[in-house]
Amino acid sequence: MSPNSLLCRQGRFNSLYQVKIAPLIYPEISTVIHMSEYHIRIQDIQPKDRPRERLLKNGPSALSDTELLAIILRTGTKGENVLNLCSRILATYNIQQLSRTSPTRLQEIHGVGAAKAAEITALFELARRLETFTEEEKPRISSPEAAYQFIYPKLREQKKELFIALHLDTKNQLLREETVSVGSLNANIVHPREVFKTAIQESAAAIIVAHNHPSGDPAPSQNDIDITRKLIDTGKIVGIELYDHIIIGNGRYLSLKEQNLI
């Protein structure tokens, strides 16, 4: 093959190569591929760089407003990932404006439907409620009478026996109320493991247990006394004191501790 022929072929090859790659090198002048319409998929981002993973690793303060909003909305739209969508939303409304925008107005943004508008509105409503939130004072259960007054309204109309545990802190303030079992009391239903499991999780200092007698008579059975003593022994092992066992009847109660039965 002559040098001129080879040069001619190389020229044709180079010309063809330039036509094919020019749009990739200079996307702004491309008439073949419109790079401005391409959006990287969230799946194409390295897992460690995705908003949710970055929040879990570095904390929420490390994320931009766009990334935080993307975690709330979770998904983008067809052809646009959630980060691009959130970037457009925040370009339309800043954070303060977004917090005051109605769901109807939000849906005027392309890609924001009723579900996403509701999620954004709910997010800022929670933030507003947090600003005015004050923690309610915890009930103090410091006597059998106080335990009865707290529990009786819940058990008054019950036709079955309910066994309830009140988990208390060091100031006798209620941490949590839990229904341990429903049905006639026996050692198989009211197991110390079930009674103290939540108390341990709550780091309770003590518990008061109570159950109702649908017959209306709060007089304890031997089974009631035996179960209570078993719970006292377990409490000594786990370091959570059982203060009392209250039996509730029709408008009255009996404290096993006051009756010196435990």
PDB file of N, CA, C and O in Angstrom, residues 141-195:
ATOM      1  N   ILE A 141     -45.583   7.337  91.572  1.00  0.00           N
ATOM      2  CA  ILE A 141     -46.302   6.232  92.214  1.00  0.00           C
ATOM      3  C   ILE A 141     -45.555   5.893  93.495  1.00  0.00           C
ATOM      4  O   ILE A 141     -44.615   5.099  93.497  1.00  0.00           O
ATOM      5  N   SER A 142     -45.948   6.529  94.585  1.00  0.00           N
ATOM      6  CA  SER A 142     -45.184   6.391  95.829  1.00  0.00           C
ATOM      7  C   SER A 142     -45.953   5.682  96.938  1.00  0.00           C
ATOM      8  O   SER A 142     -45.484   5.613  98.074  1.00  0.00           O
ATOM      9  N   SER A 143     -47.127   5.155  96.613  1.00  0.00           N
ATOM     10  CA  SER A 143     -47.916   4.465  97.633  1.00  0.00           C
ATOM     11  C   SER A 143     -48.875   3.489  96.955  1.00  0.00           C
ATOM     12  O   SER A 143     -49.171   3.622  95.757  1.00  0.00           O
ATOM     13  N   PRO A 144     -49.372   2.501  97.695  1.00  0.00           N
ATOM     14  CA  PRO A 144     -50.370   1.596  97.129  1.00  0.00           C
ATOM     15  C   PRO A 144     -51.608   2.339  96.632  1.00  0.00           C
ATOM     16  O   PRO A 144     -52.171   1.989  95.587  1.00  0.00           O
ATOM     17  N   GLU A 145     -52.022   3.376  97.340  1.00  0.00           N
ATOM     18  CA  GLU A 145     -53.177   4.172  96.932  1.00  0.00           C
ATOM     19  C   GLU A 145     -52.932   4.837  95.589  1.00  0.00           C
ATOM     20  O   GLU A 145     -53.806   4.850  94.712  1.00  0.00           O
ATOM     21  N   ALA A 146     -51.716   5.389  95.397  1.00  0.00           N
ATOM     22  CA  ALA A 146     -51.377   6.039  94.123  1.00  0.00           C
ATOM     23  C   ALA A 146     -51.359   5.021  92.989  1.00  0.00           C
ATOM     24  O   ALA A 146     -51.809   5.320  91.876  1.00  0.00           O
ATOM     25  N   ALA A 147     -50.846   3.824  93.265  1.00  0.00           N
ATOM     26  CA  ALA A 147     -50.837   2.779  92.241  1.00  0.00           C
ATOM     27  C   ALA A 147     -52.259   2.383  91.855  1.00  0.00           C
ATOM     28  O   ALA A 147     -52.592   2.211  90.676  1.00  0.00           O
ATOM     29  N   TYR A 148     -53.118   2.243  92.873  1.00  0.00           N
ATOM     30  CA  TYR A 148     -54.521   1.897  92.622  1.00  0.00           C
ATOM     31  C   TYR A 148     -55.218   2.973  91.793  1.00  0.00           C
ATOM     32  O   TYR A 148     -55.909   2.661  90.815  1.00  0.00           O
ATOM     33  N   GLN A 149     -55.060   4.242  92.170  1.00  0.00           N
ATOM     34  CA  GLN A 149     -55.704   5.333  91.445  1.00  0.00           C
ATOM     35  C   GLN A 149     -55.233   5.391  89.989  1.00  0.00           C
ATOM     36  O   GLN A 149     -56.009   5.754  89.100  1.00  0.00           O
ATOM     37  N   PHE A 150     -53.982   5.049  89.756  1.00  0.00           N
ATOM     38  CA  PHE A 150     -53.444   5.093  88.394  1.00  0.00           C
ATOM     39  C   PHE A 150     -53.972   3.935  87.544  1.00  0.00           C
ATOM     40  O   PHE A 150     -54.292   4.112  86.365  1.00  0.00           O
ATOM     41  N   ILE A 151     -54.078   2.754  88.145  1.00  0.00           N
ATOM     42  CA  ILE A 151     -54.392   1.553  87.368  1.00  0.00           C
ATOM     43  C   ILE A 151     -55.893   1.269  87.280  1.00  0.00           C
ATOM     44  O   ILE A 151     -56.375   0.773  86.261  1.00  0.00           O
ATOM     45  N   TYR A 152     -56.632   1.596  88.306  1.00  0.00           N
ATOM     46  CA  TYR A 152     -58.039   1.185  88.378  1.00  0.00           C
ATOM     47  C   TYR A 152     -58.875   1.568  87.153  1.00  0.00           C
ATOM     48  O   TYR A 152     -59.646   0.730  86.658  1.00  0.00           O
ATOM     49  N   PRO A 153     -58.767   2.799  86.624  1.00  0.00           N
ATOM     50  CA  PRO A 153     -59.592   3.126  85.452  1.00  0.00           C
ATOM     51  C   PRO A 153     -59.358   2.203  84.257  1.00  0.00           C
ATOM     52  O   PRO A 153     -60.263   1.989  83.446  1.00  0.00           O
ATOM     53  N   LYS A 154     -58.171   1.632  84.155  1.00  0.00           N
ATOM     54  CA  LYS A 154     -57.857   0.741  83.027  1.00  0.00           C
ATOM     55  C   LYS A 154     -58.410  -0.666  83.234  1.00  0.00           C
ATOM     56  O   LYS A 154     -58.621  -1.398  82.280  1.00  0.00           O
ATOM     57  N   LEU A 155     -58.619  -1.027  84.500  1.00  0.00           N
ATOM     58  CA  LEU A 155     -59.026  -2.402  84.801  1.00  0.00           C
ATOM     59  C   LEU A 155     -60.494  -2.519  85.221  1.00  0.00           C
ATOM     60  O   LEU A 155     -61.016  -3.617  85.341  1.00  0.00           O
ATOM     61  N   ARG A 156     -61.162  -1.401  85.407  1.00  0.00           N
ATOM     62  CA  ARG A 156     -62.507  -1.389  85.982  1.00  0.00           C
ATOM     63  C   ARG A 156     -63.492  -2.264  85.215  1.00  0.00           C
ATOM     64  O   ARG A 156     -64.301  -2.985  85.807  1.00  0.00           O
ATOM     65  N   GLU A 157     -63.460  -2.202  83.891  1.00  0.00           N
ATOM     66  CA  GLU A 157     -64.445  -2.917  83.072  1.00  0.00           C
ATOM     67  C   GLU A 157     -63.918  -4.238  82.511  1.00  0.00           C
ATOM     68  O   GLU A 157     -64.599  -4.880  81.706  1.00  0.00           O
ATOM     69  N   GLN A 158     -62.730  -4.643  82.906  1.00  0.00           N
ATOM     70  CA  GLN A 158     -62.135  -5.847  82.348  1.00  0.00           C
ATOM     71  C   GLN A 158     -62.827  -7.115  82.864  1.00  0.00           C
ATOM     72  O   GLN A 158     -63.111  -7.233  84.062  1.00  0.00           O
ATOM     73  N   LYS A 159     -63.095  -8.036  81.933  1.00  0.00           N
ATOM     74  CA  LYS A 159     -63.721  -9.301  82.300  1.00  0.00           C
ATOM     75  C   LYS A 159     -62.689 -10.409  82.495  1.00  0.00           C
ATOM     76  O   LYS A 159     -63.017 -11.496  82.971  1.00  0.00           O
ATOM     77  N   LYS A 160     -61.443 -10.121  82.102  1.00  0.00           N
ATOM     78  CA  LYS A 160     -60.355 -11.070  82.298  1.00  0.00           C
ATOM     79  C   LYS A 160     -59.327 -10.458  83.235  1.00  0.00           C
ATOM     80  O   LYS A 160     -59.277  -9.248  83.420  1.00  0.00           O
ATOM     81  N   GLU A 161     -58.512 -11.333  83.820  1.00  0.00           N
ATOM     82  CA  GLU A 161     -57.445 -10.836  84.675  1.00  0.00           C
ATOM     83  C   GLU A 161     -56.299 -10.281  83.818  1.00  0.00           C
ATOM     84  O   GLU A 161     -55.832 -10.949  82.894  1.00  0.00           O
ATOM     85  N   LEU A 162     -55.869  -9.078  84.134  1.00  0.00           N
ATOM     86  CA  LEU A 162     -54.712  -8.462  83.484  1.00  0.00           C
ATOM     87  C   LEU A 162     -53.625  -8.265  84.532  1.00  0.00           C
ATOM     88  O   LEU A 162     -53.898  -7.754  85.631  1.00  0.00           O
ATOM     89  N   PHE A 163     -52.433  -8.668  84.195  1.00  0.00           N
ATOM     90  CA  PHE A 163     -51.291  -8.498  85.090  1.00  0.00           C
ATOM     91  C   PHE A 163     -50.434  -7.374  84.530  1.00  0.00           C
ATOM     92  O   PHE A 163     -49.943  -7.450  83.409  1.00  0.00           O
ATOM     93  N   ILE A 164     -50.271  -6.314  85.319  1.00  0.00           N
ATOM     94  CA  ILE A 164     -49.609  -5.095  84.864  1.00  0.00           C
ATOM     95  C   ILE A 164     -48.378  -4.818  85.711  1.00  0.00           C
ATOM     96  O   ILE A 164     -48.381  -5.047  86.934  1.00  0.00           O
ATOM     97  N   ALA A 165     -47.322  -4.337  85.054  1.00  0.00           N
ATOM     98  CA  ALA A 165     -46.112  -3.928  85.766  1.00  0.00           C
ATOM     99  C   ALA A 165     -45.885  -2.434  85.550  1.00  0.00           C
ATOM    100  O   ALA A 165     -45.975  -1.945  84.423  1.00  0.00           O
ATOM    101  N   LEU A 166     -45.614  -1.731  86.641  1.00  0.00           N
ATOM    102  CA  LEU A 166     -45.261  -0.310  86.584  1.00  0.00           C
ATOM    103  C   LEU A 166     -43.761  -0.201  86.853  1.00  0.00           C
ATOM    104  O   LEU A 166     -43.288  -0.595  87.930  1.00  0.00           O
ATOM    105  N   HIS A 167     -43.010   0.337  85.886  1.00  0.00           N
ATOM    106  CA  HIS A 167     -41.567   0.478  86.042  1.00  0.00           C
ATOM    107  C   HIS A 167     -41.263   1.880  86.552  1.00  0.00           C
ATOM    108  O   HIS A 167     -41.680   2.869  85.942  1.00  0.00           O
ATOM    109  N   LEU A 168     -40.522   1.960  87.641  1.00  0.00           N
ATOM    110  CA  LEU A 168     -40.278   3.231  88.319  1.00  0.00           C
ATOM    111  C   LEU A 168     -38.796   3.582  88.338  1.00  0.00           C
ATOM    112  O   LEU A 168     -37.933   2.689  88.339  1.00  0.00           O
ATOM    113  N   ASP A 169     -38.516   4.889  88.369  1.00  0.00           N
ATOM    114  CA  ASP A 169     -37.132   5.326  88.523  1.00  0.00           C
ATOM    115  C   ASP A 169     -36.818   5.509  90.012  1.00  0.00           C
ATOM    116  O   ASP A 169     -37.624   5.137  90.881  1.00  0.00           O
ATOM    117  N   THR A 170     -35.669   6.079  90.316  1.00  0.00           N
ATOM    118  CA  THR A 170     -35.246   6.210  91.711  1.00  0.00           C
ATOM    119  C   THR A 170     -36.119   7.183  92.504  1.00  0.00           C
ATOM    120  O   THR A 170     -36.084   7.195  93.732  1.00  0.00           O
ATOM    121  N   LYS A 171     -36.900   8.034  91.789  1.00  0.00           N
ATOM    122  CA  LYS A 171     -37.800   8.979  92.454  1.00  0.00           C
ATOM    123  C   LYS A 171     -39.246   8.492  92.453  1.00  0.00           C
ATOM    124  O   LYS A 171     -40.171   9.257  92.703  1.00  0.00           O
ATOM    125  N   ASN A 172     -39.422   7.211  92.135  1.00  0.00           N
ATOM    126  CA  ASN A 172     -40.756   6.603  92.049  1.00  0.00           C
ATOM    127  C   ASN A 172     -41.602   7.204  90.935  1.00  0.00           C
ATOM    128  O   ASN A 172     -42.840   7.126  90.978  1.00  0.00           O
ATOM    129  N   GLN A 173     -40.960   7.808  89.955  1.00  0.00           N
ATOM    130  CA  GLN A 173     -41.683   8.318  88.787  1.00  0.00           C
ATOM    131  C   GLN A 173     -41.843   7.195  87.767  1.00  0.00           C
ATOM    132  O   GLN A 173     -40.938   6.376  87.577  1.00  0.00           O
ATOM    133  N   LEU A 174     -42.994   7.179  87.124  1.00  0.00           N
ATOM    134  CA  LEU A 174     -43.311   6.106  86.194  1.00  0.00           C
ATOM    135  C   LEU A 174     -42.483   6.225  84.919  1.00  0.00           C
ATOM    136  O   LEU A 174     -42.513   7.248  84.236  1.00  0.00           O
ATOM    137  N   LEU A 175     -41.740   5.177  84.609  1.00  0.00           N
ATOM    138  CA  LEU A 175     -40.994   5.107  83.349  1.00  0.00           C
ATOM    139  C   LEU A 175     -41.845   4.479  82.256  1.00  0.00           C
ATOM    140  O   LEU A 175     -41.845   4.939  81.116  1.00  0.00           O
ATOM    141  N   ARG A 176     -42.556   3.446  82.627  1.00  0.00           N
ATOM    142  CA  ARG A 176     -43.359   2.727  81.627  1.00  0.00           C
ATOM    143  C   ARG A 176     -44.372   1.827  82.321  1.00  0.00           C
ATOM    144  O   ARG A 176     -44.105   1.286  83.385  1.00  0.00           O
ATOM    145  N   GLU A 177     -45.519   1.702  81.703  1.00  0.00           N
ATOM    146  CA  GLU A 177     -46.547   0.766  82.146  1.00  0.00           C
ATOM    147  C   GLU A 177     -46.642  -0.347  81.113  1.00  0.00           C
ATOM    148  O   GLU A 177     -46.673  -0.089  79.910  1.00  0.00           O
ATOM    149  N   GLU A 178     -46.692  -1.580  81.566  1.00  0.00           N
ATOM    150  CA  GLU A 178     -46.720  -2.705  80.626  1.00  0.00           C
ATOM    151  C   GLU A 178     -47.711  -3.764  81.079  1.00  0.00           C
ATOM    152  O   GLU A 178     -47.727  -4.151  82.260  1.00  0.00           O
ATOM    153  N   THR A 179     -48.535  -4.227  80.148  1.00  0.00           N
ATOM    154  CA  THR A 179     -49.401  -5.371  80.420  1.00  0.00           C
ATOM    155  C   THR A 179     -48.604  -6.629  80.139  1.00  0.00           C
ATOM    156  O   THR A 179     -48.248  -6.917  78.984  1.00  0.00           O
ATOM    157  N   VAL A 180     -48.308  -7.390  81.173  1.00  0.00           N
ATOM    158  CA  VAL A 180     -47.443  -8.565  81.050  1.00  0.00           C
ATOM    159  C   VAL A 180     -48.223  -9.766  80.560  1.00  0.00           C
ATOM    160  O   VAL A 180     -47.738 -10.558  79.738  1.00  0.00           O
ATOM    161  N   SER A 181     -49.448  -9.937  81.066  1.00  0.00           N
ATOM    162  CA  SER A 181     -50.224 -11.106  80.659  1.00  0.00           C
ATOM    163  C   SER A 181     -51.714 -10.823  80.774  1.00  0.00           C
ATOM    164  O   SER A 181     -52.146  -9.909  81.484  1.00  0.00           O
ATOM    165  N   VAL A 182     -52.487 -11.619  80.061  1.00  0.00           N
ATOM    166  CA  VAL A 182     -53.948 -11.547  80.108  1.00  0.00           C
ATOM    167  C   VAL A 182     -54.453 -12.958  80.352  1.00  0.00           C
ATOM    168  O   VAL A 182     -54.115 -13.891  79.632  1.00  0.00           O
ATOM    169  N   GLY A 183     -55.269 -13.130  81.371  1.00  0.00           N
ATOM    170  CA  GLY A 183     -55.796 -14.445  81.703  1.00  0.00           C
ATOM    171  C   GLY A 183     -55.568 -14.761  83.165  1.00  0.00           C
ATOM    172  O   GLY A 183     -54.921 -13.999  83.892  1.00  0.00           O
ATOM    173  N   SER A 184     -56.086 -15.890  83.610  1.00  0.00           N
ATOM    174  CA  SER A 184     -55.957 -16.287  85.009  1.00  0.00           C
ATOM    175  C   SER A 184     -54.490 -16.399  85.400  1.00  0.00           C
ATOM    176  O   SER A 184     -53.674 -16.947  84.644  1.00  0.00           O
ATOM    177  N   LEU A 185     -54.167 -15.877  86.584  1.00  0.00           N
ATOM    178  CA  LEU A 185     -52.779 -15.861  87.031  1.00  0.00           C
ATOM    179  C   LEU A 185     -52.309 -17.272  87.367  1.00  0.00           C
ATOM    180  O   LEU A 185     -52.962 -18.018  88.092  1.00  0.00           O
ATOM    181  N   ASN A 186     -51.155 -17.624  86.817  1.00  0.00           N
ATOM    182  CA  ASN A 186     -50.460 -18.833  87.253  1.00  0.00           C
ATOM    183  C   ASN A 186     -48.984 -18.671  86.899  1.00  0.00           C
ATOM    184  O   ASN A 186     -48.594 -17.746  86.182  1.00  0.00           O
ATOM    185  N   ALA A 187     -48.168 -19.534  87.406  1.00  0.00           N
ATOM    186  CA  ALA A 187     -46.716 -19.403  87.245  1.00  0.00           C
ATOM    187  C   ALA A 187     -46.284 -19.539  85.790  1.00  0.00           C
ATOM    188  O   ALA A 187     -45.226 -19.057  85.409  1.00  0.00           O
ATOM    189  N   ASN A 188     -47.092 -20.194  84.976  1.00  0.00           N
ATOM    190  CA  ASN A 188     -46.727 -20.360  83.568  1.00  0.00           C
ATOM    191  C   ASN A 188     -46.927 -19.071  82.787  1.00  0.00           C
ATOM    192  O   ASN A 188     -46.190 -18.764  81.854  1.00  0.00           O
ATOM    193  N   ILE A 189     -47.969 -18.289  83.131  1.00  0.00           N
ATOM    194  CA  ILE A 189     -48.258 -17.053  82.416  1.00  0.00           C
ATOM    195  C   ILE A 189     -47.386 -15.913  82.923  1.00  0.00           C
ATOM    196  O   ILE A 189     -46.778 -15.177  82.154  1.00  0.00           O
ATOM    197  N   VAL A 190     -47.329 -15.759  84.257  1.00  0.00           N
ATOM    198  CA  VAL A 190     -46.552 -14.667  84.842  1.00  0.00           C
ATOM    199  C   VAL A 190     -45.171 -15.204  85.207  1.00  0.00           C
ATOM    200  O   VAL A 190     -44.925 -15.637  86.328  1.00  0.00           O
ATOM    201  N   HIS A 191     -44.286 -15.173  84.230  1.00  0.00           N
ATOM    202  CA  HIS A 191     -42.928 -15.668  84.443  1.00  0.00           C
ATOM    203  C   HIS A 191     -42.029 -14.486  84.787  1.00  0.00           C
ATOM    204  O   HIS A 191     -42.134 -13.420  84.168  1.00  0.00           O
ATOM    205  N   PRO A 192     -41.148 -14.620  85.778  1.00  0.00           N
ATOM    206  CA  PRO A 192     -40.259 -13.508  86.140  1.00  0.00           C
ATOM    207  C   PRO A 192     -39.491 -12.933  84.957  1.00  0.00           C
ATOM    208  O   PRO A 192     -39.238 -11.722  84.903  1.00  0.00           O
ATOM    209  N   ARG A 193     -39.138 -13.764  84.015  1.00  0.00           N
ATOM    210  CA  ARG A 193     -38.404 -13.283  82.834  1.00  0.00           C
ATOM    211  C   ARG A 193     -39.207 -12.232  82.096  1.00  0.00           C
ATOM    212  O   ARG A 193     -38.662 -11.196  81.691  1.00  0.00           O
ATOM    213  N   GLU A 194     -40.504 -12.473  81.926  1.00  0.00           N
ATOM    214  CA  GLU A 194     -41.353 -11.520  81.208  1.00  0.00           C
ATOM    215  C   GLU A 194     -41.621 -10.262  82.036  1.00  0.00           C
ATOM    216  O   GLU A 194     -41.743  -9.169  81.501  1.00  0.00           O
ATOM    217  N   VAL A 195     -41.700 -10.417  83.351  1.00  0.00           N
ATOM    218  CA  VAL A 195     -41.974  -9.274  84.211  1.00  0.00           C
ATOM    219  C   VAL A 195     -40.796  -8.308  84.247  1.00  0.00           C
ATOM    220  O   VAL A 195     -40.967  -7.087  84.200  1.00  0.00           O
TER     221      VAL A 195
END
